Short mmCIF file of C-alpha atoms and ligand atoms in Angstrom, two decimals:
data_model
loop_
_atom_site.label_atom_id
_atom_site.label_comp_id
_atom_site.label_asym_id
_atom_site.label_seq_id
_atom_site.Cartn_x
_atom_site.Cartn_y
_atom_site.Cartn_z
CA MET X 1 -15.23 11.84 -19.99
CA SER X 2 -12.89 10.76 -17.20
CA GLU X 3 -10.05 13.10 -16.33
CA ALA X 4 -8.23 10.33 -14.50
CA PRO X 5 -6.10 9.09 -17.44
CA ALA X 6 -4.68 12.60 -17.98
CA ARG X 7 -3.97 12.95 -14.26
CA LEU X 8 -2.29 9.53 -14.32
CA VAL X 9 0.06 10.68 -17.09
CA GLN X 10 0.94 13.77 -15.03
CA ILE X 11 1.60 11.76 -11.87
CA ARG X 12 3.84 9.38 -13.82
CA ALA X 13 5.81 12.34 -15.13
CA VAL X 14 6.23 13.79 -11.64
CA ILE X 15 7.38 10.38 -10.34
CA ALA X 16 9.91 10.10 -13.18
CA ARG X 17 11.27 13.58 -12.42
CA ALA X 18 11.47 12.85 -8.69
CA GLU X 19 13.38 9.63 -9.42
CA THR X 20 15.88 11.54 -11.56
CA ASP X 21 16.22 14.37 -9.03
CA ALA X 22 16.94 11.84 -6.29
CA GLY X 23 19.53 10.06 -8.43
CA ARG X 24 17.40 6.95 -8.50
CA ALA X 25 16.94 4.55 -11.40
CA PRO X 26 14.04 5.27 -13.77
CA GLY X 27 11.15 2.97 -12.89
CA SER X 28 12.42 2.25 -9.39
CA VAL X 29 9.25 3.66 -7.83
CA ALA X 30 5.98 1.76 -8.28
CA LEU X 31 2.73 3.71 -8.40
CA VAL X 32 -0.11 2.20 -6.37
CA ALA X 33 -3.29 3.88 -7.64
CA VAL X 34 -5.63 4.07 -4.64
CA SER X 35 -9.11 3.34 -5.94
CA LYS X 36 -10.97 3.12 -2.60
CA THR X 37 -14.54 4.49 -2.73
CA PHE X 38 -14.44 4.57 -6.55
CA GLU X 39 -16.49 2.08 -8.57
CA ALA X 40 -15.72 0.21 -11.77
CA PRO X 41 -16.79 3.01 -14.17
CA ASP X 42 -14.16 5.29 -12.59
CA ILE X 43 -11.48 2.59 -12.39
CA GLU X 44 -11.85 1.20 -15.93
CA PRO X 45 -10.40 4.27 -17.72
CA VAL X 46 -7.32 4.06 -15.48
CA LEU X 47 -6.89 0.37 -16.31
CA ALA X 48 -7.37 1.15 -20.00
CA ALA X 49 -4.63 3.78 -19.66
CA GLY X 50 -2.22 1.04 -18.57
CA GLN X 51 -2.19 1.30 -14.77
CA ARG X 52 -1.96 -2.16 -13.21
CA ILE X 53 -1.22 -1.71 -9.47
CA PHE X 54 -4.18 -0.64 -7.34
CA GLY X 55 -4.68 -0.03 -3.63
CA GLU X 56 -7.86 -0.65 -1.63
CA ASN X 57 -8.43 -0.07 2.07
CA ARG X 58 -11.31 -2.48 2.77
CA VAL X 59 -11.43 -6.21 2.12
CA GLN X 60 -15.16 -6.35 1.45
CA GLU X 61 -15.17 -3.39 -0.91
CA ALA X 62 -12.28 -4.91 -2.88
CA GLN X 63 -14.03 -8.31 -3.00
CA ARG X 64 -17.09 -6.64 -4.44
CA LYS X 65 -15.25 -4.58 -7.07
CA TRP X 66 -12.19 -6.47 -8.28
CA PRO X 67 -13.07 -10.03 -9.37
CA ALA X 68 -15.03 -8.72 -12.38
CA LEU X 69 -12.33 -6.19 -13.27
CA ARG X 70 -9.67 -8.87 -12.98
CA GLU X 71 -11.46 -11.02 -15.53
CA ARG X 72 -10.85 -8.26 -18.05
CA TRP X 73 -7.40 -7.24 -16.75
CA PRO X 74 -5.86 -10.45 -15.33
CA ASP X 75 -2.45 -8.88 -14.74
CA VAL X 76 -3.75 -6.45 -12.13
CA GLU X 77 -1.84 -6.35 -8.84
CA LEU X 78 -4.01 -5.55 -5.81
CA HIS X 79 -2.62 -4.04 -2.59
CA LEU X 80 -4.43 -3.83 0.76
CA ILE X 81 -3.47 -0.50 2.37
CA GLY X 82 -6.13 -0.31 5.12
CA PRO X 83 -6.37 -1.99 8.53
CA LEU X 84 -6.97 -5.74 8.49
CA GLN X 85 -8.91 -7.71 11.10
CA SER X 86 -7.56 -11.17 11.83
CA ASN X 87 -10.93 -12.73 10.97
CA LYS X 88 -10.57 -11.33 7.42
CA ALA X 89 -7.09 -12.82 6.90
CA ARG X 90 -8.50 -15.65 4.80
CA GLU X 91 -10.21 -13.31 2.32
CA ALA X 92 -7.24 -10.94 2.29
CA VAL X 93 -4.70 -13.66 1.48
CA ALA X 94 -6.96 -14.98 -1.28
CA LEU X 95 -7.52 -11.57 -2.91
CA PHE X 96 -4.47 -9.36 -2.42
CA ASP X 97 -0.95 -9.50 -3.87
CA ALA X 98 0.44 -7.29 -1.12
CA ILE X 99 -0.74 -6.39 2.38
CA HIS X 100 0.76 -3.15 3.75
CA THR X 101 -0.80 -3.18 7.21
CA VAL X 102 0.62 -6.04 9.29
CA ASP X 103 0.90 -4.53 12.77
CA ARG X 104 0.26 -7.07 15.56
CA PRO X 105 1.14 -10.63 16.54
CA SER X 106 -2.43 -11.97 16.26
CA LEU X 107 -2.65 -10.72 12.68
CA ALA X 108 0.80 -12.10 11.83
CA ALA X 109 -0.30 -15.51 13.19
CA ALA X 110 -3.58 -15.42 11.23
CA LEU X 111 -1.75 -14.49 8.01
CA ALA X 112 0.84 -17.23 8.52
CA ARG X 113 -1.96 -19.80 8.95
CA GLU X 114 -3.76 -18.67 5.80
CA ILE X 115 -0.62 -18.48 3.69
CA ALA X 116 0.19 -22.08 4.66
CA ARG X 117 -3.40 -23.22 4.10
CA GLN X 118 -3.88 -21.52 0.72
CA GLY X 119 -0.35 -21.91 -0.62
CA ARG X 120 -0.59 -18.27 -1.69
CA ALA X 121 1.75 -15.63 -0.27
CA PRO X 122 1.02 -11.93 -0.73
CA ARG X 123 4.02 -9.69 -0.10
CA LEU X 124 3.76 -8.40 3.46
CA LEU X 125 4.65 -5.00 4.85
CA VAL X 126 4.65 -3.96 8.48
CA GLN X 127 2.90 -0.67 9.18
CA VAL X 128 4.85 1.61 11.51
CA ASN X 129 3.03 4.35 13.43
CA THR X 130 5.92 6.79 13.01
CA GLY X 131 3.99 9.66 14.61
CA GLU X 132 2.93 7.47 17.56
CA GLU X 133 -0.65 8.66 17.14
CA ALA X 134 -3.17 6.98 19.45
CA GLN X 135 -5.87 6.68 16.76
CA LYS X 136 -3.55 5.30 14.10
CA ALA X 137 -2.71 1.66 13.36
CA GLY X 138 0.85 0.41 13.18
CA VAL X 139 3.60 -0.70 15.54
CA ALA X 140 5.43 1.99 17.51
CA PRO X 141 8.87 2.78 16.04
CA GLN X 142 10.62 1.48 19.16
CA ASP X 143 8.76 -1.85 18.86
CA ALA X 144 9.37 -2.33 15.13
CA ASP X 145 12.61 -4.35 15.32
CA ALA X 146 11.16 -6.82 17.85
CA PHE X 147 7.92 -7.19 15.90
CA LEU X 148 9.81 -7.82 12.66
CA ALA X 149 11.94 -10.43 14.41
CA ALA X 150 8.78 -12.14 15.73
CA CYS X 151 7.16 -12.12 12.28
CA ARG X 152 10.21 -13.71 10.72
CA GLY X 153 11.01 -16.08 13.60
CA GLU X 154 7.94 -17.18 15.53
CA HIS X 155 5.45 -16.79 12.66
CA GLY X 156 7.78 -17.68 9.79
CA LEU X 157 6.49 -14.76 7.75
CA PRO X 158 8.72 -13.33 5.03
CA VAL X 159 8.23 -9.58 5.56
CA ALA X 160 9.11 -7.56 2.43
CA GLY X 161 8.96 -4.02 3.71
CA LEU X 162 7.47 -1.22 5.77
CA MET X 163 4.63 1.26 5.39
CA CYS X 164 3.74 4.51 7.17
CA ILE X 165 1.16 7.30 7.11
CA PRO X 166 2.66 10.44 8.67
CA PRO X 167 0.50 12.67 10.90
CA VAL X 168 -1.52 15.10 8.75
CA ASP X 169 -0.30 18.14 10.68
CA GLN X 170 3.45 17.48 10.45
CA ALA X 171 6.12 17.69 7.78
CA PRO X 172 6.29 14.15 6.33
CA GLY X 173 10.05 14.10 5.66
CA PRO X 174 11.24 13.05 9.13
CA HIS X 175 8.63 10.26 9.20
CA PHE X 176 9.76 8.93 5.82
CA ALA X 177 13.39 9.13 6.93
CA LEU X 178 12.59 7.20 10.13
CA LEU X 179 10.78 4.48 8.16
CA ALA X 180 13.70 4.21 5.72
CA GLU X 181 16.13 3.85 8.63
CA ILE X 182 14.09 1.07 10.28
CA ALA X 183 13.92 -0.72 6.91
CA ARG X 184 17.66 -0.33 6.35
CA ARG X 185 18.69 -1.79 9.68
CA ASN X 186 16.29 -4.71 9.20
CA GLY X 187 17.38 -5.45 5.63
CA LEU X 188 13.97 -4.65 4.10
CA SER X 189 13.76 -3.41 0.51
CA MET X 190 10.13 -2.35 0.09
CA LEU X 191 9.14 1.09 1.38
CA SER X 192 5.48 2.09 1.00
CA MET X 193 5.30 5.80 1.75
CA GLY X 194 3.97 8.96 0.16
CA MET X 195 0.42 9.90 -0.88
CA SER X 196 -1.03 12.55 -3.22
CA ALA X 197 0.31 15.47 -1.17
CA ASP X 198 3.80 14.22 -0.38
CA PHE X 199 4.91 11.45 -2.74
CA GLU X 200 7.78 13.50 -4.18
CA THR X 201 9.29 13.89 -0.71
CA ALA X 202 8.81 10.16 -0.15
CA ILE X 203 10.66 9.32 -3.39
CA GLU X 204 13.53 11.58 -2.34
CA LEU X 205 13.75 9.57 0.91
CA GLY X 206 13.64 6.12 -0.70
CA ALA X 207 10.01 5.13 -1.31
CA THR X 208 9.67 2.10 -3.59
CA HIS X 209 5.86 2.31 -3.57
CA VAL X 210 3.83 5.52 -3.48
CA ARG X 211 0.08 5.32 -2.79
CA VAL X 212 -1.71 7.98 -4.78
CA GLY X 213 -5.51 8.30 -4.73
CA SER X 214 -7.14 11.69 -5.07
CA ALA X 215 -4.47 13.12 -7.40
CA ILE X 216 -5.55 10.46 -9.93
CA PHE X 217 -9.21 9.74 -9.23
CA GLY X 218 -10.26 13.13 -7.85
CA HIS X 219 -11.82 13.96 -4.50
CA ARG X 220 -13.54 11.21 -2.55
C1 LIG L 301 -6.54 6.81 1.00
C2 LIG L 301 -5.14 6.39 1.24
C3 LIG L 301 -4.11 6.82 0.37
C4 LIG L 301 -4.32 7.77 -0.78
O1 LIG L 301 -4.50 9.07 -0.28
P1 LIG L 301 -4.56 10.33 -1.28
O2 LIG L 301 -4.28 11.48 -0.39
O3 LIG L 301 -5.94 10.33 -1.85
O4 LIG L 301 -3.53 10.13 -2.32
C5 LIG L 301 -2.82 6.34 0.62
N1 LIG L 301 -2.57 5.50 1.65
C6 LIG L 301 -3.54 5.07 2.50
C7 LIG L 301 -3.17 4.16 3.60
C8 LIG L 301 -4.84 5.51 2.32
O5 LIG L 301 -5.79 5.08 3.17
#
């Protein structure tokens, strides 16, 4: 039997406690259950347990897995949390309800085109590379304001928020605080930050969406 539903209940309890501890309203933090690498038999028990927001990091994998699941659970909300190539913008706009990884002008332009063409607008978040790591996607913190202005101006894209993945070898708090500050000064309300190991810290620092995978589904 799947242990995921029990883990889900625990994670929800920890989120609720973290909200209270931070003086935040109950239910102000959305849980994105990260189901990447897991197949339908592992995801179904989590859907049956009431979870409705899921995160995937690859367009093709999500296209393969989710249409059939959505027939049974039509109110599912699907978030893309992995890097997106501009040539997959069409599929991504068609499939996802939120895209957390907008990070360059060519992608912003491709998304704007597809949103206009399809008449479907996923919520968009700009990924910020808060640790300025060479191998990591995202705009550099010092370029974030200009990129956000270009998304909103030049590309006419309504950006909803920001996302970050702190460096694995550093305390996450300062990265979450930096992301929250960039969001504040740009008037953005959605903050996607915090994973299995650090979502409580993220909630303390203002996360509205935490992306939790292994703590629910187990090791990948
Ligand atoms: C895989 C992944 C997660 C979930 O990570 P866990 O440590 O398993 O909770 C969150 N965010 C992104 C961007 C990911 O790729």
